[in-house]
Amino acid sequence: MNQHIKCLSCAVRTQALCSAIGDEAASDLARIVHRIRVPEGRVISAAPQNATSYSIIISGVVKLVNTRSDGRHQIAGLQFPADFVGRPFSNTSNLSAEAATDLELCSFSGRAFEDLLGQHPDLEHALFQRVLRDLDSAREWMFLLGCKSAEEKVASFLCMIAEKMGQAAHPRLPTNDCTMLILPLSRTEIAECLSLRLETVSRQFTILKARGIIETRGRRQFRVRDMGALKAYSEAQALSA
Amino acid sequence: MNQHIKCLSCAVRTQALCSAIGDEAASDLARIVHRIRVPEGRVISAAPQNATSYSIIISGVVKLVNTRSDGRHQIAGLQFPADFVGRPFSNTSNLSAEAATDLELCSFSGRAFEDLLGQHPDLEHALFQRVLRDLDSAREWMFLLGCKSAEEKVASFLCMIAEKMGQAAHPRLPTNDCTMLILPLSRTEIAECLSLRLETVSRQFTILKARGIIETRGRRQFRVRDMGALKAYSEAQALSA
DNA sequence: CGATGACTTGACTGAGTTCAAAAGCTGTGG
DNA sequence: CCACAGCTTTTGAACTCAGTCAAGTCATCG
């Protein structure tokens, strides 16, 4: 193993892109990587003229934001630890990537990474797999945006966050545990994710709390008390019986 | 050139996957291809247990449908001539692909195609590029679903259809011409695309006709009379001044 | 040419937005 | 350590866009 020394103790080494490629590609990758920290709120790559760079998230959450000239904007996706951030082979995307929380990243400069993609089919293959999964989840999210009620949207969101943040906090525990978790997004950001207004999100939080399904502490912590009920609400509003 | 004879006269030969790969990959592809016709309404690959097969669309339109147990369903994407249909490396997707119109396809059996992907990095690369574009458009569509009004949605939809169907009909003409085009979807299907009800779609059609922006003939033909105005309505409802 | 299903139109309802104001965190300076 | 400022969040009340239900019209096909 001639990987970069830091990789051996990396928190996401078993799930990230770099675990799915050969030693040669891995050591070439390690050669061009920079481990960096990014504070909450910083834009990683701005649309539409994004000076391309690519990253693997070590810790923190990145939001992919679609902004329009008229001021409307929407979060088109969230990326969590081990996820890849960046749009290879094009910089004309409407999306910008922003740090939703403080981040630790493995960052690669644009050209160098794209050259490696050309040299190592296994690296490109691993990235391809990841992009396919991003596409699956984008299409899944379209269903949420298009078909679900406010109640279902908020419940679905909390399920997803519980799973992802639970995984980030305790990589090996099952998702239905009841520990306090950090909410990586403000109410406004949650609203932008779900295509709701923050007032609507807030009201749904209140209802879920009243039902004893979730608990909150301060603005940024929550705990799922009944994952079964939360999942039920996330799939069908008509469980009112 | 040892490509399959049919490829030389193929309507999509300059835009499809197969134009972006080397001769060797192309001839291997040609060896496993079946040219087939599929009638409107037929399911090409059904979720969740999709017997995998892959296709390139020669003519016609495919809709990717996300169906839930409770009966709700949504069109998560449309694929047009030269587009690729199929989800490599997984058959657990929630999506099924259905013929929105009669189709002509270049169809590849699952295993054989996946083997080729492994053997030809240039084929995988070309497919990767295509999937990246699909991801871009999925995220763009999320903005429509989440942020746009009914008026904007219908206008956006007609813009997109005009562009795609115009291209399919006259590959080299600009998109803003005013020829009659075929609407590949029924009102119900358009509604499923836009996350509206068919009544709402119908009302918006009526309004656009009254404004002289579009014209319709029968149920399945339309003409854009003022592409500028249509584009304006597709981006901002607040142009009422 | 009449039946059947697709589309259009109308009247009413309701989930979620909008605007406004109160309450609750969080961090800073006395 | 407390008080105050500047926020985010919650709550309230009125409104609106799109949904719902129902009836009528129009293509298209046998």
PDB file of C-alpha atoms in Angstrom, chain A residues 155 158-159 162 175-179 208-209 211-215 222-234:
ATOM      1  CA  ALA A 155     -41.347  13.446   7.751  1.00  0.00           C
ATOM      2  CA  LEU A 158     -36.299  13.912   8.934  1.00  0.00           C
ATOM      3  CA  CYS A 159     -36.056  10.208   8.070  1.00  0.00           C
ATOM      4  CA  ALA A 162     -31.747  10.740  10.783  1.00  0.00           C
ATOM      5  CA  THR A 175     -30.692   3.879  11.947  1.00  0.00           C
ATOM      6  CA  ASN A 176     -33.650   3.529  14.304  1.00  0.00           C
ATOM      7  CA  ASP A 177     -31.787   4.439  17.466  1.00  0.00           C
ATOM      8  CA  CYS A 178     -32.896   7.411  19.478  1.00  0.00           C
ATOM      9  CA  THR A 179     -29.805   9.522  20.036  1.00  0.00           C
ATOM     10  CA  LEU A 208     -44.630  16.020  14.977  1.00  0.00           C
ATOM     11  CA  LYS A 209     -43.463  17.150  18.399  1.00  0.00           C
ATOM     12  CA  ARG A 211     -47.537  13.703  18.500  1.00  0.00           C
ATOM     13  CA  GLY A 212     -44.436  12.598  20.394  1.00  0.00           C
ATOM     14  CA  ILE A 213     -42.708  11.401  17.225  1.00  0.00           C
ATOM     15  CA  ILE A 214     -39.756  13.748  17.462  1.00  0.00           C
ATOM     16  CA  GLU A 215     -38.151  15.943  20.100  1.00  0.00           C
ATOM     17  CA  PHE A 222     -33.448  16.665  17.291  1.00  0.00           C
ATOM     18  CA  ARG A 223     -34.193  13.085  18.244  1.00  0.00           C
ATOM     19  CA  VAL A 224     -36.520  10.622  16.581  1.00  0.00           C
ATOM     20  CA  ARG A 225     -38.625   8.967  19.273  1.00  0.00           C
ATOM     21  CA  ASP A 226     -40.702   6.762  17.000  1.00  0.00           C
ATOM     22  CA  MET A 227     -39.037   5.953  13.716  1.00  0.00           C
ATOM     23  CA  GLY A 228     -41.900   3.663  12.671  1.00  0.00           C
ATOM     24  CA  ALA A 229     -44.443   6.449  12.987  1.00  0.00           C
ATOM     25  CA  LEU A 230     -42.134   8.900  11.230  1.00  0.00           C
ATOM     26  CA  LYS A 231     -41.721   6.500   8.295  1.00  0.00           C
ATOM     27  CA  ALA A 232     -45.488   6.008   8.164  1.00  0.00           C
ATOM     28  CA  TYR A 233     -46.092   9.747   7.929  1.00  0.00           C
ATOM     29  CA  SER A 234     -43.405  10.072   5.278  1.00  0.00           C
TER      30      SER A 234
END
